[in-house]
JSON list of C-alpha atoms in Angstrom, two decimals:
[
{"chain": "A", "resi": 1, "resn": "MET", "atom": "CA", "xyz": [0.00, 0.00, 0.00]},
{"chain": "A", "resi": 2, "resn": "ALA", "atom": "CA", "xyz": [2.77, 2.40, 0.95]},
{"chain": "A", "resi": 3, "resn": "LYS", "atom": "CA", "xyz": [4.58, 1.67, -2.28]},
{"chain": "A", "resi": 4, "resn": "GLY", "atom": "CA", "xyz": [1.47, 2.31, -4.34]},
{"chain": "A", "resi": 5, "resn": "PHE", "atom": "CA", "xyz": [0.77, 5.58, -2.53]},
{"chain": "A", "resi": 6, "resn": "GLY", "atom": "CA", "xyz": [4.35, 6.71, -3.08]},
{"chain": "A", "resi": 7, "resn": "SER", "atom": "CA", "xyz": [4.07, 5.89, -6.80]},
{"chain": "A", "resi": 8, "resn": "VAL", "atom": "CA", "xyz": [0.92, 8.01, -7.11]},
{"chain": "A", "resi": 9, "resn": "LYS", "atom": "CA", "xyz": [2.67, 10.87, -5.31]},
{"chain": "A", "resi": 10, "resn": "VAL", "atom": "CA", "xyz": [5.66, 10.70, -7.67]},
{"chain": "A", "resi": 11, "resn": "ASN", "atom": "CA", "xyz": [3.40, 10.53, -10.75]},
{"chain": "A", "resi": 12, "resn": "TRP", "atom": "CA", "xyz": [1.48, 13.57, -9.47]},
{"chain": "A", "resi": 13, "resn": "LYS", "atom": "CA", "xyz": [4.73, 15.53, -9.10]},
{"chain": "A", "resi": 14, "resn": "VAL", "atom": "CA", "xyz": [5.89, 14.50, -12.57]},
{"chain": "A", "resi": 15, "resn": "GLY", "atom": "CA", "xyz": [2.54, 15.51, -14.06]},
{"chain": "A", "resi": 16, "resn": "LEU", "atom": "CA", "xyz": [2.68, 18.89, -12.32]},
{"chain": "A", "resi": 17, "resn": "ARG", "atom": "CA", "xyz": [6.24, 19.49, -13.61]},
{"chain": "A", "resi": 18, "resn": "VAL", "atom": "CA", "xyz": [5.21, 18.60, -17.18]},
{"chain": "A", "resi": 19, "resn": "LYS", "atom": "CA", "xyz": [2.21, 20.94, -16.94]},
{"chain": "A", "resi": 20, "resn": "LYS", "atom": "CA", "xyz": [4.43, 23.80, -15.73]},
{"chain": "A", "resi": 21, "resn": "GLU", "atom": "CA", "xyz": [6.90, 23.17, -18.57]},
{"chain": "A", "resi": 22, "resn": "THR", "atom": "CA", "xyz": [4.05, 23.23, -21.09]},
{"chain": "A", "resi": 23, "resn": "ILE", "atom": "CA", "xyz": [2.80, 26.57, -19.74]},
{"chain": "A", "resi": 24, "resn": "VAL", "atom": "CA", "xyz": [6.32, 28.04, -19.83]},
{"chain": "A", "resi": 25, "resn": "LYS", "atom": "CA", "xyz": [6.73, 26.84, -23.44]},
{"chain": "A", "resi": 26, "resn": "LEU", "atom": "CA", "xyz": [3.43, 28.47, -24.38]},
{"chain": "A", "resi": 27, "resn": "TYR", "atom": "CA", "xyz": [4.39, 31.80, -22.82]},
{"chain": "A", "resi": 28, "resn": "VAL", "atom": "CA", "xyz": [7.79, 31.73, -24.52]},
{"chain": "A", "resi": 29, "resn": "ASP", "atom": "CA", "xyz": [6.25, 30.96, -27.92]},
{"chain": "A", "resi": 30, "resn": "VAL", "atom": "CA", "xyz": [3.58, 33.67, -27.61]},
{"chain": "A", "resi": 31, "resn": "ALA", "atom": "CA", "xyz": [6.15, 36.29, -26.51]},
{"chain": "A", "resi": 32, "resn": "MET", "atom": "CA", "xyz": [8.50, 35.29, -29.35]},
{"chain": "A", "resi": 33, "resn": "THR", "atom": "CA", "xyz": [5.69, 35.61, -31.92]},
{"chain": "A", "resi": 34, "resn": "VAL", "atom": "CA", "xyz": [4.57, 39.04, -30.61]},
{"chain": "A", "resi": 35, "resn": "PHE", "atom": "CA", "xyz": [8.13, 40.39, -30.62]},
{"chain": "A", "resi": 36, "resn": "PHE", "atom": "CA", "xyz": [8.65, 39.03, -34.14]},
{"chain": "A", "resi": 37, "resn": "PHE", "atom": "CA", "xyz": [5.53, 40.89, -35.31]},
{"chain": "A", "resi": 38, "resn": "ILE", "atom": "CA", "xyz": [6.97, 44.10, -33.86]},
{"chain": "A", "resi": 39, "resn": "MET", "atom": "CA", "xyz": [10.28, 43.41, -35.61]},
{"chain": "A", "resi": 40, "resn": "LEU", "atom": "CA", "xyz": [8.54, 43.13, -38.97]},
{"chain": "A", "resi": 41, "resn": "SER", "atom": "CA", "xyz": [6.99, 46.57, -38.44]},
{"chain": "A", "resi": 42, "resn": "TYR", "atom": "CA", "xyz": [10.40, 48.23, -38.07]},
{"chain": "A", "resi": 43, "resn": "GLN", "atom": "CA", "xyz": [9.31, 51.22, -40.18]},
{"chain": "A", "resi": 44, "resn": "LEU", "atom": "CA", "xyz": [7.04, 52.19, -37.27]},
{"chain": "A", "resi": 45, "resn": "THR", "atom": "CA", "xyz": [9.73, 51.81, -34.63]},
{"chain": "A", "resi": 46, "resn": "GLU", "atom": "CA", "xyz": [13.16, 53.30, -34.16]},
{"chain": "A", "resi": 47, "resn": "ASP", "atom": "CA", "xyz": [16.23, 51.22, -34.97]},
{"chain": "A", "resi": 48, "resn": "ILE", "atom": "CA", "xyz": [16.95, 50.62, -31.30]},
{"chain": "A", "resi": 49, "resn": "ILE", "atom": "CA", "xyz": [13.47, 49.10, -30.75]},
{"chain": "A", "resi": 50, "resn": "HIS", "atom": "CA", "xyz": [13.92, 46.82, -33.75]},
{"chain": "A", "resi": 51, "resn": "GLU", "atom": "CA", "xyz": [17.33, 45.66, -32.60]},
{"chain": "A", "resi": 52, "resn": "ILE", "atom": "CA", "xyz": [16.26, 45.13, -28.98]},
{"chain": "A", "resi": 53, "resn": "MET", "atom": "CA", "xyz": [13.25, 43.12, -30.18]},
{"chain": "A", "resi": 54, "resn": "GLY", "atom": "CA", "xyz": [15.64, 41.11, -32.33]},
{"chain": "A", "resi": 55, "resn": "MET", "atom": "CA", "xyz": [17.86, 40.32, -29.35]},
{"chain": "A", "resi": 56, "resn": "LEU", "atom": "CA", "xyz": [14.83, 39.32, -27.27]},
{"chain": "A", "resi": 57, "resn": "VAL", "atom": "CA", "xyz": [13.52, 37.04, -30.03]},
{"chain": "A", "resi": 58, "resn": "PHE", "atom": "CA", "xyz": [16.95, 35.40, -30.35]},
{"chain": "A", "resi": 59, "resn": "ILE", "atom": "CA", "xyz": [17.15, 34.83, -26.57]},
{"chain": "A", "resi": 60, "resn": "LEU", "atom": "CA", "xyz": [13.61, 33.39, -26.53]},
{"chain": "A", "resi": 61, "resn": "PHE", "atom": "CA", "xyz": [14.51, 31.21, -29.52]},
{"chain": "A", "resi": 62, "resn": "ILE", "atom": "CA", "xyz": [17.42, 29.77, -27.53]},
{"chain": "A", "resi": 63, "resn": "VAL", "atom": "CA", "xyz": [15.10, 29.21, -24.54]},
{"chain": "A", "resi": 64, "resn": "HIS", "atom": "CA", "xyz": [12.53, 27.56, -26.85]},
{"chain": "A", "resi": 65, "resn": "ASN", "atom": "CA", "xyz": [15.16, 25.17, -28.21]},
{"chain": "A", "resi": 66, "resn": "PHE", "atom": "CA", "xyz": [16.43, 24.39, -24.72]},
{"chain": "A", "resi": 67, "resn": "LEU", "atom": "CA", "xyz": [12.93, 23.58, -23.49]},
{"chain": "A", "resi": 68, "resn": "ASN", "atom": "CA", "xyz": [12.49, 21.31, -26.53]},
{"chain": "A", "resi": 69, "resn": "ARG", "atom": "CA", "xyz": [16.00, 19.80, -26.37]},
{"chain": "A", "resi": 70, "resn": "ASN", "atom": "CA", "xyz": [14.57, 16.29, -26.22]},
{"chain": "A", "resi": 71, "resn": "TRP", "atom": "CA", "xyz": [13.45, 16.74, -29.84]},
{"chain": "A", "resi": 72, "resn": "TYR", "atom": "CA", "xyz": [17.09, 17.01, -30.92]},
{"chain": "A", "resi": 73, "resn": "LYS", "atom": "CA", "xyz": [18.00, 13.94, -28.86]},
{"chain": "A", "resi": 74, "resn": "ALA", "atom": "CA", "xyz": [15.27, 11.95, -30.61]},
{"chain": "A", "resi": 75, "resn": "LEU", "atom": "CA", "xyz": [16.38, 12.88, -34.15]},
{"chain": "A", "resi": 76, "resn": "VAL", "atom": "CA", "xyz": [18.34, 9.65, -34.59]},
{"chain": "A", "resi": 77, "resn": "LYS", "atom": "CA", "xyz": [15.72, 7.48, -32.91]},
{"chain": "A", "resi": 78, "resn": "GLY", "atom": "CA", "xyz": [12.54, 5.88, -34.18]},
{"chain": "A", "resi": 79, "resn": "ARG", "atom": "CA", "xyz": [10.91, 5.55, -37.58]},
{"chain": "A", "resi": 80, "resn": "TYR", "atom": "CA", "xyz": [10.57, 8.55, -39.87]},
{"chain": "A", "resi": 81, "resn": "THR", "atom": "CA", "xyz": [7.00, 8.82, -41.10]},
{"chain": "A", "resi": 82, "resn": "VAL", "atom": "CA", "xyz": [5.85, 11.39, -43.68]},
{"chain": "A", "resi": 83, "resn": "VAL", "atom": "CA", "xyz": [4.57, 13.73, -40.97]},
{"chain": "A", "resi": 84, "resn": "ARG", "atom": "CA", "xyz": [7.77, 13.40, -38.97]},
{"chain": "A", "resi": 85, "resn": "ILE", "atom": "CA", "xyz": [9.87, 14.14, -42.06]},
{"chain": "A", "resi": 86, "resn": "ILE", "atom": "CA", "xyz": [7.80, 17.27, -42.75]},
{"chain": "A", "resi": 87, "resn": "ARG", "atom": "CA", "xyz": [8.17, 18.44, -39.14]},
{"chain": "A", "resi": 88, "resn": "THR", "atom": "CA", "xyz": [11.92, 17.83, -39.17]},
{"chain": "A", "resi": 89, "resn": "VAL", "atom": "CA", "xyz": [12.44, 19.66, -42.47]},
{"chain": "A", "resi": 90, "resn": "VAL", "atom": "CA", "xyz": [10.33, 22.64, -41.34]},
{"chain": "A", "resi": 91, "resn": "ASN", "atom": "CA", "xyz": [12.19, 22.86, -38.02]},
{"chain": "A", "resi": 92, "resn": "MET", "atom": "CA", "xyz": [15.58, 22.70, -39.70]},
{"chain": "A", "resi": 93, "resn": "LEU", "atom": "CA", "xyz": [14.61, 25.34, -42.26]},
{"chain": "A", "resi": 94, "resn": "LEU", "atom": "CA", "xyz": [13.32, 27.58, -39.46]},
{"chain": "A", "resi": 95, "resn": "LEU", "atom": "CA", "xyz": [16.58, 27.12, -37.58]},
{"chain": "A", "resi": 96, "resn": "ALA", "atom": "CA", "xyz": [18.51, 28.07, -40.74]},
{"chain": "A", "resi": 97, "resn": "ALA", "atom": "CA", "xyz": [16.31, 31.16, -41.28]},
{"chain": "A", "resi": 98, "resn": "VAL", "atom": "CA", "xyz": [16.83, 32.37, -37.71]},
{"chain": "A", "resi": 99, "resn": "LEU", "atom": "CA", "xyz": [20.58, 31.84, -37.98]},
{"chain": "A", "resi": 100, "resn": "GLY", "atom": "CA", "xyz": [20.51, 33.80, -41.26]},
{"chain": "A", "resi": 101, "resn": "ILE", "atom": "CA", "xyz": [18.74, 36.69, -39.49]},
{"chain": "A", "resi": 102, "resn": "VAL", "atom": "CA", "xyz": [21.22, 36.67, -36.62]},
{"chain": "A", "resi": 103, "resn": "ILE", "atom": "CA", "xyz": [24.38, 36.36, -38.72]},
{"chain": "A", "resi": 104, "resn": "SER", "atom": "CA", "xyz": [23.30, 39.11, -41.14]},
{"chain": "A", "resi": 105, "resn": "ALA", "atom": "CA", "xyz": [22.32, 41.31, -38.17]},
{"chain": "A", "resi": 106, "resn": "PHE", "atom": "CA", "xyz": [25.97, 41.33, -37.06]},
{"chain": "A", "resi": 107, "resn": "SER", "atom": "CA", "xyz": [26.77, 43.28, -40.22]},
{"chain": "A", "resi": 108, "resn": "ILE", "atom": "CA", "xyz": [23.88, 45.76, -40.35]},
{"chain": "A", "resi": 109, "resn": "SER", "atom": "CA", "xyz": [23.32, 46.50, -36.65]},
{"chain": "A", "resi": 110, "resn": "GLN", "atom": "CA", "xyz": [23.79, 50.16, -35.76]},
{"chain": "A", "resi": 111, "resn": "ILE", "atom": "CA", "xyz": [23.26, 50.12, -31.99]},
{"chain": "A", "resi": 112, "resn": "VAL", "atom": "CA", "xyz": [23.04, 46.80, -30.14]},
{"chain": "A", "resi": 113, "resn": "ILE", "atom": "CA", "xyz": [26.13, 45.26, -31.76]},
{"chain": "A", "resi": 114, "resn": "PRO", "atom": "CA", "xyz": [28.84, 47.94, -31.48]},
{"chain": "A", "resi": 115, "resn": "PHE", "atom": "CA", "xyz": [31.49, 46.00, -33.45]},
{"chain": "A", "resi": 116, "resn": "SER", "atom": "CA", "xyz": [29.21, 45.49, -36.48]},
{"chain": "A", "resi": 117, "resn": "LYS", "atom": "CA", "xyz": [31.12, 48.10, -38.52]},
{"chain": "A", "resi": 118, "resn": "TRP", "atom": "CA", "xyz": [34.08, 45.71, -38.64]},
{"chain": "A", "resi": 119, "resn": "ILE", "atom": "CA", "xyz": [31.94, 42.84, -39.95]},
{"chain": "A", "resi": 120, "resn": "ASP", "atom": "CA", "xyz": [31.32, 42.93, -43.67]},
{"chain": "A", "resi": 121, "resn": "ILE", "atom": "CA", "xyz": [28.83, 40.39, -45.01]},
{"chain": "A", "resi": 122, "resn": "PRO", "atom": "CA", "xyz": [27.97, 40.85, -48.72]},
{"chain": "A", "resi": 123, "resn": "TYR", "atom": "CA", "xyz": [24.27, 41.52, -49.30]},
{"chain": "A", "resi": 124, "resn": "ALA", "atom": "CA", "xyz": [23.64, 41.38, -45.53]},
{"chain": "A", "resi": 125, "resn": "ARG", "atom": "CA", "xyz": [20.49, 43.54, -45.72]},
{"chain": "A", "resi": 126, "resn": "GLU", "atom": "CA", "xyz": [19.02, 41.40, -48.51]},
{"chain": "A", "resi": 127, "resn": "ILE", "atom": "CA", "xyz": [19.81, 38.22, -46.57]},
{"chain": "A", "resi": 128, "resn": "HIS", "atom": "CA", "xyz": [18.29, 39.71, -43.42]},
{"chain": "A", "resi": 129, "resn": "MET", "atom": "CA", "xyz": [15.02, 40.57, -45.16]},
{"chain": "A", "resi": 130, "resn": "PHE", "atom": "CA", "xyz": [14.88, 37.26, -47.03]},
{"chain": "A", "resi": 131, "resn": "CYS", "atom": "CA", "xyz": [15.42, 35.18, -43.88]},
{"chain": "A", "resi": 132, "resn": "ALA", "atom": "CA", "xyz": [13.01, 37.31, -41.81]},
{"chain": "A", "resi": 133, "resn": "TYR", "atom": "CA", "xyz": [10.04, 36.72, -44.11]},
{"chain": "A", "resi": 134, "resn": "TRP", "atom": "CA", "xyz": [10.84, 33.04, -44.53]},
{"chain": "A", "resi": 135, "resn": "ALA", "atom": "CA", "xyz": [11.09, 32.76, -40.74]},
{"chain": "A", "resi": 136, "resn": "PHE", "atom": "CA", "xyz": [7.64, 34.33, -40.47]},
{"chain": "A", "resi": 137, "resn": "ILE", "atom": "CA", "xyz": [6.16, 31.75, -42.86]},
{"chain": "A", "resi": 138, "resn": "LEU", "atom": "CA", "xyz": [8.00, 28.86, -41.21]},
{"chain": "A", "resi": 139, "resn": "ILE", "atom": "CA", "xyz": [6.93, 29.95, -37.72]},
{"chain": "A", "resi": 140, "resn": "ALA", "atom": "CA", "xyz": [3.31, 29.85, -38.90]},
{"chain": "A", "resi": 141, "resn": "VAL", "atom": "CA", "xyz": [3.82, 26.43, -40.51]},
{"chain": "A", "resi": 142, "resn": "HIS", "atom": "CA", "xyz": [5.53, 25.22, -37.32]},
{"chain": "A", "resi": 143, "resn": "ILE", "atom": "CA", "xyz": [2.48, 26.30, -35.30]},
{"chain": "A", "resi": 144, "resn": "GLY", "atom": "CA", "xyz": [0.20, 24.59, -37.82]},
{"chain": "A", "resi": 145, "resn": "LEU", "atom": "CA", "xyz": [2.11, 21.34, -37.38]},
{"chain": "A", "resi": 146, "resn": "HIS", "atom": "CA", "xyz": [1.27, 21.46, -33.67]},
{"chain": "A", "resi": 147, "resn": "TRP", "atom": "CA", "xyz": [-2.22, 22.97, -33.96]},
{"chain": "A", "resi": 148, "resn": "SER", "atom": "CA", "xyz": [-3.92, 19.69, -33.08]},
{"chain": "A", "resi": 149, "resn": "ILE", "atom": "CA", "xyz": [-2.10, 19.82, -29.73]},
{"chain": "A", "resi": 150, "resn": "MET", "atom": "CA", "xyz": [-3.47, 23.32, -29.12]},
{"chain": "A", "resi": 151, "resn": "ILE", "atom": "CA", "xyz": [-6.99, 22.09, -29.90]},
{"chain": "A", "resi": 152, "resn": "GLY", "atom": "CA", "xyz": [-6.47, 19.19, -27.51]},
{"chain": "A", "resi": 153, "resn": "MET", "atom": "CA", "xyz": [-5.34, 21.56, -24.74]},
{"chain": "A", "resi": 154, "resn": "VAL", "atom": "CA", "xyz": [-8.44, 23.73, -25.19]},
{"chain": "A", "resi": 155, "resn": "CYS", "atom": "CA", "xyz": [-10.72, 20.67, -25.13]},
{"chain": "A", "resi": 156, "resn": "LYS", "atom": "CA", "xyz": [-8.99, 19.36, -22.01]},
{"chain": "A", "resi": 157, "resn": "LYS", "atom": "CA", "xyz": [-9.40, 22.70, -20.29]},
{"chain": "A", "resi": 158, "resn": "ASN", "atom": "CA", "xyz": [-13.11, 22.68, -21.16]},
{"chain": "A", "resi": 159, "resn": "LYS", "atom": "CA", "xyz": [-13.33, 19.03, -20.08]},
{"chain": "A", "resi": 160, "resn": "GLU", "atom": "CA", "xyz": [-14.34, 17.89, -23.56]},
{"chain": "A", "resi": 161, "resn": "LYS", "atom": "CA", "xyz": [-13.01, 14.93, -25.55]},
{"chain": "A", "resi": 162, "resn": "GLU", "atom": "CA", "xyz": [-13.48, 16.95, -28.73]},
{"chain": "A", "resi": 163, "resn": "PRO", "atom": "CA", "xyz": [-15.24, 20.20, -29.72]},
{"chain": "A", "resi": 164, "resn": "GLY", "atom": "CA", "xyz": [-19.02, 20.01, -30.01]},
{"chain": "A", "resi": 165, "resn": "LEU", "atom": "CA", "xyz": [-20.69, 20.20, -33.41]},
{"chain": "A", "resi": 166, "resn": "TRP", "atom": "CA", "xyz": [-21.57, 23.90, -33.08]},
{"chain": "A", "resi": 167, "resn": "LYS", "atom": "CA", "xyz": [-18.13, 24.86, -31.78]},
{"chain": "A", "resi": 168, "resn": "ASN", "atom": "CA", "xyz": [-16.45, 22.74, -34.43]},
{"chain": "A", "resi": 169, "resn": "TRP", "atom": "CA", "xyz": [-18.25, 24.34, -37.38]},
{"chain": "A", "resi": 170, "resn": "SER", "atom": "CA", "xyz": [-18.01, 27.84, -35.90]},
{"chain": "A", "resi": 171, "resn": "ALA", "atom": "CA", "xyz": [-14.25, 27.43, -35.56]},
{"chain": "A", "resi": 172, "resn": "LYS", "atom": "CA", "xyz": [-13.97, 26.09, -39.13]},
{"chain": "A", "resi": 173, "resn": "ILE", "atom": "CA", "xyz": [-15.94, 29.04, -40.55]},
{"chain": "A", "resi": 174, "resn": "VAL", "atom": "CA", "xyz": [-13.82, 31.59, -38.66]},
{"chain": "A", "resi": 175, "resn": "ALA", "atom": "CA", "xyz": [-10.61, 29.79, -39.70]},
{"chain": "A", "resi": 176, "resn": "ALA", "atom": "CA", "xyz": [-11.72, 29.71, -43.36]},
{"chain": "A", "resi": 177, "resn": "PHE", "atom": "CA", "xyz": [-12.54, 33.45, -43.25]},
{"chain": "A", "resi": 178, "resn": "ILE", "atom": "CA", "xyz": [-9.11, 34.25, -41.74]},
{"chain": "A", "resi": 179, "resn": "ALA", "atom": "CA", "xyz": [-7.42, 32.07, -44.37]},
{"chain": "A", "resi": 180, "resn": "LEU", "atom": "CA", "xyz": [-9.28, 33.78, -47.23]},
{"chain": "A", "resi": 181, "resn": "TYR", "atom": "CA", "xyz": [-8.37, 37.21, -45.92]},
{"chain": "A", "resi": 182, "resn": "GLY", "atom": "CA", "xyz": [-4.82, 35.93, -45.44]},
{"chain": "A", "resi": 183, "resn": "ILE", "atom": "CA", "xyz": [-4.60, 35.19, -49.17]},
{"chain": "A", "resi": 184, "resn": "TYR", "atom": "CA", "xyz": [-5.70, 38.77, -49.90]},
{"chain": "A", "resi": 185, "resn": "ALA", "atom": "CA", "xyz": [-3.16, 40.14, -47.37]},
{"chain": "A", "resi": 186, "resn": "PHE", "atom": "CA", "xyz": [-0.40, 37.95, -48.86]},
{"chain": "A", "resi": 187, "resn": "VAL", "atom": "CA", "xyz": [-0.99, 39.48, -52.30]},
{"chain": "A", "resi": 188, "resn": "LYS", "atom": "CA", "xyz": [-1.56, 42.99, -50.96]},
{"chain": "A", "resi": 189, "resn": "ARG", "atom": "CA", "xyz": [1.69, 43.01, -48.97]},
{"chain": "A", "resi": 190, "resn": "GLU", "atom": "CA", "xyz": [3.60, 41.38, -51.88]},
{"chain": "A", "resi": 191, "resn": "ILE", "atom": "CA", "xyz": [5.08, 38.80, -49.52]},
{"chain": "A", "resi": 192, "resn": "GLY", "atom": "CA", "xyz": [6.07, 36.60, -52.46]},
{"chain": "A", "resi": 193, "resn": "SER", "atom": "CA", "xyz": [8.55, 39.24, -53.66]},
{"chain": "A", "resi": 194, "resn": "TYR", "atom": "CA", "xyz": [10.40, 39.04, -50.32]},
{"chain": "A", "resi": 195, "resn": "LEU", "atom": "CA", "xyz": [10.35, 35.26, -50.23]},
{"chain": "A", "resi": 196, "resn": "LEU", "atom": "CA", "xyz": [11.85, 35.09, -53.73]},
{"chain": "A", "resi": 197, "resn": "LEU", "atom": "CA", "xyz": [14.41, 37.84, -52.99]},
{"chain": "A", "resi": 198, "resn": "TYR", "atom": "CA", "xyz": [12.87, 39.96, -55.73]},
{"chain": "A", "resi": 199, "resn": "ASN", "atom": "CA", "xyz": [12.39, 42.84, -53.31]},
{"chain": "A", "resi": 200, "resn": "SER", "atom": "CA", "xyz": [14.77, 43.53, -50.41]},
{"chain": "A", "resi": 201, "resn": "TYR", "atom": "CA", "xyz": [13.23, 46.80, -49.22]},
{"chain": "A", "resi": 202, "resn": "ALA", "atom": "CA", "xyz": [9.85, 46.84, -47.49]},
{"chain": "A", "resi": 203, "resn": "PHE", "atom": "CA", "xyz": [7.43, 49.49, -48.71]},
{"chain": "A", "resi": 204, "resn": "TRP", "atom": "CA", "xyz": [5.37, 51.16, -45.99]},
{"chain": "A", "resi": 205, "resn": "ASN", "atom": "CA", "xyz": [2.19, 53.14, -46.65]},
{"chain": "A", "resi": 206, "resn": "PHE", "atom": "CA", "xyz": [2.26, 55.82, -43.93]},
{"chain": "A", "resi": 207, "resn": "GLU", "atom": "CA", "xyz": [-1.25, 56.94, -44.91]},
{"chain": "A", "resi": 208, "resn": "GLU", "atom": "CA", "xyz": [-2.62, 53.54, -43.87]},
{"chain": "A", "resi": 209, "resn": "TRP", "atom": "CA", "xyz": [-3.68, 52.81, -40.29]},
{"chain": "A", "resi": 210, "resn": "ALA", "atom": "CA", "xyz": [-0.81, 50.84, -38.73]},
{"chain": "A", "resi": 211, "resn": "GLY", "atom": "CA", "xyz": [-3.22, 48.35, -37.20]},
{"chain": "A", "resi": 212, "resn": "TRP", "atom": "CA", "xyz": [-3.99, 46.92, -40.65]},
{"chain": "A", "resi": 213, "resn": "PHE", "atom": "CA", "xyz": [-0.38, 45.73, -40.93]},
{"chain": "A", "resi": 214, "resn": "PHE", "atom": "CA", "xyz": [-0.70, 43.61, -37.78]},
{"chain": "A", "resi": 215, "resn": "ILE", "atom": "CA", "xyz": [-4.14, 42.38, -38.82]},
{"chain": "A", "resi": 216, "resn": "ASP", "atom": "CA", "xyz": [-2.66, 41.31, -42.16]},
{"chain": "A", "resi": 217, "resn": "LEU", "atom": "CA", "xyz": [0.25, 39.57, -40.42]},
{"chain": "A", "resi": 218, "resn": "PHE", "atom": "CA", "xyz": [-2.19, 37.73, -38.16]},
{"chain": "A", "resi": 219, "resn": "ALA", "atom": "CA", "xyz": [-4.30, 36.69, -41.16]},
{"chain": "A", "resi": 220, "resn": "MET", "atom": "CA", "xyz": [-1.28, 35.50, -43.17]},
{"chain": "A", "resi": 221, "resn": "MET", "atom": "CA", "xyz": [-0.10, 33.48, -40.19]},
{"chain": "A", "resi": 222, "resn": "GLY", "atom": "CA", "xyz": [-3.62, 32.08, -39.88]},
{"chain": "A", "resi": 223, "resn": "LEU", "atom": "CA", "xyz": [-3.52, 31.15, -43.57]},
{"chain": "A", "resi": 224, "resn": "CYS", "atom": "CA", "xyz": [-0.31, 29.13, -43.13]},
{"chain": "A", "resi": 225, "resn": "ILE", "atom": "CA", "xyz": [-1.63, 27.46, -39.96]},
{"chain": "A", "resi": 226, "resn": "PHE", "atom": "CA", "xyz": [-4.92, 26.61, -41.71]},
{"chain": "A", "resi": 227, "resn": "PHE", "atom": "CA", "xyz": [-3.30, 24.93, -44.73]},
{"chain": "A", "resi": 228, "resn": "THR", "atom": "CA", "xyz": [-0.62, 23.16, -42.68]},
{"chain": "A", "resi": 229, "resn": "TYR", "atom": "CA", "xyz": [-3.15, 21.76, -40.21]},
{"chain": "A", "resi": 230, "resn": "TYR", "atom": "CA", "xyz": [-5.47, 20.39, -42.90]},
{"chain": "A", "resi": 231, "resn": "ILE", "atom": "CA", "xyz": [-2.65, 19.05, -45.07]},
{"chain": "A", "resi": 232, "resn": "ILE", "atom": "CA", "xyz": [-1.32, 17.10, -42.06]},
{"chain": "A", "resi": 233, "resn": "LYS", "atom": "CA", "xyz": [-4.83, 15.81, -41.31]},
{"chain": "A", "resi": 234, "resn": "TRP", "atom": "CA", "xyz": [-5.17, 14.70, -44.94]},
{"chain": "A", "resi": 235, "resn": "ILE", "atom": "CA", "xyz": [-1.81, 12.89, -44.82]},
{"chain": "A", "resi": 236, "resn": "GLN", "atom": "CA", "xyz": [-2.80, 11.16, -41.58]},
{"chain": "A", "resi": 237, "resn": "LYS", "atom": "CA", "xyz": [-6.10, 10.03, -43.11]},
{"chain": "A", "resi": 238, "resn": "LEU", "atom": "CA", "xyz": [-4.13, 8.46, -45.96]},
{"chain": "A", "resi": 239, "resn": "LYS", "atom": "CA", "xyz": [-2.22, 6.56, -43.25]},
{"chain": "A", "resi": 240, "resn": "TYR", "atom": "CA", "xyz": [1.10, 7.95, -44.41]},
{"chain": "A", "resi": 241, "resn": "ASN", "atom": "CA", "xyz": [1.74, 9.54, -41.01]}
]
């Protein structure tokens, strides 16, 4: 009896620790995404704000990877399914994009990195912009790959096995609307030109309400999450997961 009670106590402590880690991960990811949004609106902020946000995002990115260090340990273990291959490729590309942002920042920084004037990286500004927009897309895809976990957390909090019919269809309609507007925002903001390195300077319409920029970013992120989530569901239905 004593042994069984002790086992329950240990399991309870382990469960509490896992829950705390999950909450910390969520806060880190949300903060990183918000700061990244602010970074992309650098025309509205001074250089020092942009660079400080960049440093904060990089620090949070390191924290995020530390909290998920077990993922790296498991890279050489287990079978690689289609879904796992997609997740691994997306994560590696995101890591490369962030490193591209950081390395190029060493050359173009004006304030935070005082020795940047001695670092000359050819086309550093173009690389910085290219990697930043690809990081934005890959962050959204990364979230989409884990969206089912988010849905599960919400259902668990509401003590539901799965969303009810009304909630399910309401969420799908809202998601579809965000995705459709995201397509419009993607074209409007000419995101493709940055992703293809056709344009390395962001145009800013100062006559437009600044809030529309963040709404458009949110919608474009929603678009990537929407398509990623449903593509993964489709792959899993085909039993290629």
